[in-house]
PDB file of C-alpha atoms and ligand atoms in Angstrom:
ATOM      1  CA  MET A   1      74.395  55.375  63.279  1.00  0.00           C
ATOM      2  CA  LYS A   2      74.191  57.921  66.059  1.00  0.00           C
ATOM      3  CA  LEU A   3      73.285  56.547  69.469  1.00  0.00           C
ATOM      4  CA  THR A   4      73.084  59.115  72.253  1.00  0.00           C
ATOM      5  CA  HIS A   5      72.734  57.126  75.475  1.00  0.00           C
ATOM      6  CA  ILE A   6      71.464  53.968  77.111  1.00  0.00           C
ATOM      7  CA  GLU A   7      67.749  54.700  77.327  1.00  0.00           C
ATOM      8  CA  HIS A   8      66.973  51.736  79.555  1.00  0.00           C
ATOM      9  CA  ILE A   9      67.991  48.293  80.676  1.00  0.00           C
ATOM     10  CA  GLY A  10      65.235  45.684  80.666  1.00  0.00           C
ATOM     11  CA  ILE A  11      65.300  43.166  83.495  1.00  0.00           C
ATOM     12  CA  ALA A  12      63.045  40.107  83.571  1.00  0.00           C
ATOM     13  CA  VAL A  13      61.600  39.412  87.016  1.00  0.00           C
ATOM     14  CA  LYS A  14      59.171  36.810  88.263  1.00  0.00           C
ATOM     15  CA  SER A  15      57.329  39.262  90.473  1.00  0.00           C
ATOM     16  CA  LEU A  16      57.194  43.051  90.518  1.00  0.00           C
ATOM     17  CA  GLU A  17      55.861  42.769  94.041  1.00  0.00           C
ATOM     18  CA  VAL A  18      59.202  41.291  95.097  1.00  0.00           C
ATOM     19  CA  ALA A  19      61.454  43.230  92.733  1.00  0.00           C
ATOM     20  CA  ILE A  20      60.110  46.774  93.255  1.00  0.00           C
ATOM     21  CA  PRO A  21      60.855  46.829  97.005  1.00  0.00           C
ATOM     22  CA  PHE A  22      64.427  45.689  96.305  1.00  0.00           C
ATOM     23  CA  TYR A  23      65.039  48.647  93.980  1.00  0.00           C
ATOM     24  CA  GLU A  24      63.252  51.069  96.289  1.00  0.00           C
ATOM     25  CA  GLU A  25      64.388  49.942  99.712  1.00  0.00           C
ATOM     26  CA  MET A  26      67.832  48.498  98.989  1.00  0.00           C
ATOM     27  CA  LEU A  27      68.978  50.689  96.104  1.00  0.00           C
ATOM     28  CA  GLY A  28      67.027  53.796  97.057  1.00  0.00           C
ATOM     29  CA  LEU A  29      65.492  54.345  93.616  1.00  0.00           C
ATOM     30  CA  LYS A  30      61.887  55.450  93.206  1.00  0.00           C
ATOM     31  CA  CYS A  31      59.431  53.554  91.038  1.00  0.00           C
ATOM     32  CA  TYR A  32      57.702  56.331  89.073  1.00  0.00           C
ATOM     33  CA  ALA A  33      55.462  54.290  86.782  1.00  0.00           C
ATOM     34  CA  VAL A  34      53.893  50.881  86.425  1.00  0.00           C
ATOM     35  CA  GLU A  35      52.414  50.105  83.053  1.00  0.00           C
ATOM     36  CA  GLU A  36      50.972  47.044  81.391  1.00  0.00           C
ATOM     37  CA  VAL A  37      51.950  46.498  77.759  1.00  0.00           C
ATOM     38  CA  ALA A  38      49.266  44.021  76.646  1.00  0.00           C
ATOM     39  CA  ASP A  39      50.908  43.620  73.264  1.00  0.00           C
ATOM     40  CA  GLN A  40      54.076  42.238  74.872  1.00  0.00           C
ATOM     41  CA  LYS A  41      52.252  40.357  77.653  1.00  0.00           C
ATOM     42  CA  VAL A  42      54.196  42.202  80.332  1.00  0.00           C
ATOM     43  CA  LYS A  43      53.727  44.513  83.245  1.00  0.00           C
ATOM     44  CA  THR A  44      56.562  47.010  83.534  1.00  0.00           C
ATOM     45  CA  ALA A  45      57.890  49.120  86.395  1.00  0.00           C
ATOM     46  CA  PHE A  46      60.220  52.062  85.781  1.00  0.00           C
ATOM     47  CA  PHE A  47      63.021  53.634  87.775  1.00  0.00           C
ATOM     48  CA  LYS A  48      65.283  56.422  86.657  1.00  0.00           C
ATOM     49  CA  ILE A  49      68.969  56.758  87.336  1.00  0.00           C
ATOM     50  CA  GLY A  50      70.607  59.683  85.575  1.00  0.00           C
ATOM     51  CA  GLN A  51      69.467  59.645  81.952  1.00  0.00           C
ATOM     52  CA  THR A  52      68.898  55.914  82.050  1.00  0.00           C
ATOM     53  CA  LYS A  53      65.904  53.918  83.164  1.00  0.00           C
ATOM     54  CA  ILE A  54      65.623  50.496  84.681  1.00  0.00           C
ATOM     55  CA  GLU A  55      62.626  48.689  83.233  1.00  0.00           C
ATOM     56  CA  LEU A  56      61.476  45.699  85.274  1.00  0.00           C
ATOM     57  CA  LEU A  57      59.441  43.252  83.224  1.00  0.00           C
ATOM     58  CA  GLU A  58      57.001  40.804  84.760  1.00  0.00           C
ATOM     59  CA  SER A  59      55.234  38.402  82.442  1.00  0.00           C
ATOM     60  CA  THR A  60      51.441  38.367  82.399  1.00  0.00           C
ATOM     61  CA  ASP A  61      51.370  35.162  80.345  1.00  0.00           C
ATOM     62  CA  PRO A  62      53.767  32.170  80.471  1.00  0.00           C
ATOM     63  CA  GLU A  63      53.628  32.031  76.653  1.00  0.00           C
ATOM     64  CA  GLY A  64      54.715  35.659  76.289  1.00  0.00           C
ATOM     65  CA  PRO A  65      58.315  36.645  75.478  1.00  0.00           C
ATOM     66  CA  ILE A  66      59.274  37.365  79.105  1.00  0.00           C
ATOM     67  CA  GLY A  67      57.506  34.236  80.373  1.00  0.00           C
ATOM     68  CA  LYS A  68      59.511  32.131  77.936  1.00  0.00           C
ATOM     69  CA  PHE A  69      62.745  33.967  78.708  1.00  0.00           C
ATOM     70  CA  ILE A  70      62.411  33.328  82.443  1.00  0.00           C
ATOM     71  CA  GLU A  71      61.557  29.689  81.887  1.00  0.00           C
ATOM     72  CA  LYS A  72      64.680  29.227  79.769  1.00  0.00           C
ATOM     73  CA  LYS A  73      67.206  31.469  81.495  1.00  0.00           C
ATOM     74  CA  GLY A  74      65.701  32.544  84.792  1.00  0.00           C
ATOM     75  CA  GLU A  75      65.438  36.104  86.047  1.00  0.00           C
ATOM     76  CA  GLY A  76      68.042  38.596  84.897  1.00  0.00           C
ATOM     77  CA  ILE A  77      69.010  41.164  82.304  1.00  0.00           C
ATOM     78  CA  HIS A  78      66.779  40.744  79.278  1.00  0.00           C
ATOM     79  CA  HIS A  79      67.773  43.562  76.925  1.00  0.00           C
ATOM     80  CA  ILE A  80      69.576  46.852  76.562  1.00  0.00           C
ATOM     81  CA  ALA A  81      67.952  49.797  74.813  1.00  0.00           C
ATOM     82  CA  PHE A  82      69.825  52.594  73.057  1.00  0.00           C
ATOM     83  CA  ALA A  83      68.341  55.950  72.149  1.00  0.00           C
ATOM     84  CA  THR A  84      68.959  56.715  68.511  1.00  0.00           C
ATOM     85  CA  GLU A  85      69.164  60.306  67.374  1.00  0.00           C
ATOM     86  CA  GLU A  86      68.313  59.836  63.722  1.00  0.00           C
ATOM     87  CA  GLY A  87      65.148  57.783  64.318  1.00  0.00           C
ATOM     88  CA  VAL A  88      64.473  54.087  64.676  1.00  0.00           C
ATOM     89  CA  GLN A  89      63.468  53.463  61.061  1.00  0.00           C
ATOM     90  CA  LYS A  90      66.588  55.052  59.650  1.00  0.00           C
ATOM     91  CA  SER A  91      68.779  53.130  62.077  1.00  0.00           C
ATOM     92  CA  LEU A  92      67.038  49.850  61.206  1.00  0.00           C
ATOM     93  CA  ASP A  93      67.485  50.475  57.494  1.00  0.00           C
ATOM     94  CA  GLU A  94      71.146  51.239  57.985  1.00  0.00           C
ATOM     95  CA  LEU A  95      71.720  48.104  60.084  1.00  0.00           C
ATOM     96  CA  ALA A  96      69.740  45.873  57.715  1.00  0.00           C
ATOM     97  CA  GLY A  97      71.890  47.199  54.887  1.00  0.00           C
ATOM     98  CA  LYS A  98      74.951  46.081  56.836  1.00  0.00           C
ATOM     99  CA  GLY A  99      73.548  42.585  57.259  1.00  0.00           C
ATOM    100  CA  VAL A 100      72.280  42.827  60.823  1.00  0.00           C
ATOM    101  CA  GLN A 101      69.313  40.534  61.460  1.00  0.00           C
ATOM    102  CA  LEU A 102      66.259  42.441  62.721  1.00  0.00           C
ATOM    103  CA  ILE A 103      63.351  41.253  64.839  1.00  0.00           C
ATOM    104  CA  ASP A 104      61.321  44.341  63.901  1.00  0.00           C
ATOM    105  CA  LYS A 105      61.656  45.690  60.383  1.00  0.00           C
ATOM    106  CA  SER A 106      59.835  48.849  61.392  1.00  0.00           C
ATOM    107  CA  PRO A 107      59.271  50.542  64.762  1.00  0.00           C
ATOM    108  CA  ARG A 108      56.329  49.715  67.021  1.00  0.00           C
ATOM    109  CA  LYS A 109      54.985  51.228  70.235  1.00  0.00           C
ATOM    110  CA  GLY A 110      56.712  50.261  73.452  1.00  0.00           C
ATOM    111  CA  ALA A 111      56.140  51.282  77.060  1.00  0.00           C
ATOM    112  CA  GLU A 112      55.992  55.033  77.744  1.00  0.00           C
ATOM    113  CA  GLY A 113      54.881  55.660  74.156  1.00  0.00           C
ATOM    114  CA  LEU A 114      58.366  55.236  72.733  1.00  0.00           C
ATOM    115  CA  ASN A 115      58.933  53.975  69.222  1.00  0.00           C
ATOM    116  CA  ILE A 116      60.986  50.830  69.598  1.00  0.00           C
ATOM    117  CA  ALA A 117      62.476  48.005  67.558  1.00  0.00           C
ATOM    118  CA  PHE A 118      64.565  44.976  68.447  1.00  0.00           C
ATOM    119  CA  LEU A 119      67.633  43.578  66.740  1.00  0.00           C
ATOM    120  CA  HIS A 120      68.115  39.830  66.716  1.00  0.00           C
ATOM    121  CA  PRO A 121      70.577  38.566  69.355  1.00  0.00           C
ATOM    122  CA  LYS A 122      72.158  36.328  66.688  1.00  0.00           C
ATOM    123  CA  SER A 123      73.501  39.518  65.112  1.00  0.00           C
ATOM    124  CA  THR A 124      74.376  41.372  68.312  1.00  0.00           C
ATOM    125  CA  VAL A 125      76.849  39.019  69.975  1.00  0.00           C
ATOM    126  CA  GLY A 126      74.224  37.603  72.279  1.00  0.00           C
ATOM    127  CA  VAL A 127      72.569  40.705  73.713  1.00  0.00           C
ATOM    128  CA  LEU A 128      68.969  41.395  72.784  1.00  0.00           C
ATOM    129  CA  THR A 129      69.293  44.997  71.622  1.00  0.00           C
ATOM    130  CA  GLU A 130      66.526  47.562  71.346  1.00  0.00           C
ATOM    131  CA  LEU A 131      66.599  50.902  69.577  1.00  0.00           C
ATOM    132  CA  CYS A 132      64.189  53.594  70.682  1.00  0.00           C
ATOM    133  CA  GLU A 133      63.193  57.187  70.150  1.00  0.00           C
ATOM    134  CA  GLU A 134      60.654  59.605  71.524  1.00  0.00           C
ATOM    135  CA  PRO A 135      57.770  59.830  69.059  1.00  0.00           C
ATOM    136  CA  GLY A 136      57.498  62.945  66.940  1.00  0.00           C
ATOM    137  CA  LYS A 137      61.239  63.348  66.600  1.00  0.00           C
TER     138      LYS A 137
HETATM  139 ZN1   ZN B   1      62.862  47.875  76.467  1.00  0.00          ZN
END
């Protein structure tokens, strides 16, 4: 396994309209993209700090994964995403071979066109963990 950096931190928010101004006006970061990922029933807003992004996630459907997360746990950190150098599929295969429970057995498309896959929090000491890579790597 070769992880290179924290690609992004996903934060569940009730409202991008409320959350974006906090990051922009209080923390001085600039929102450079807002994107809806219909598949995941979320609207995302991105900020960059160093090599790492902050990904705000607002649910577009109470039955979606972020809608359910907020109902259960409230707003807050939802997941952490690591960039993997050797590719998501290879990393998943390696982890599965070591007994790690996977949510995604193969990569799918996430926001910003990244290939992503999630590991099950039961196997990651409680933190929903995402692996990602730029496509075509
Ligand atoms: Zn993510």
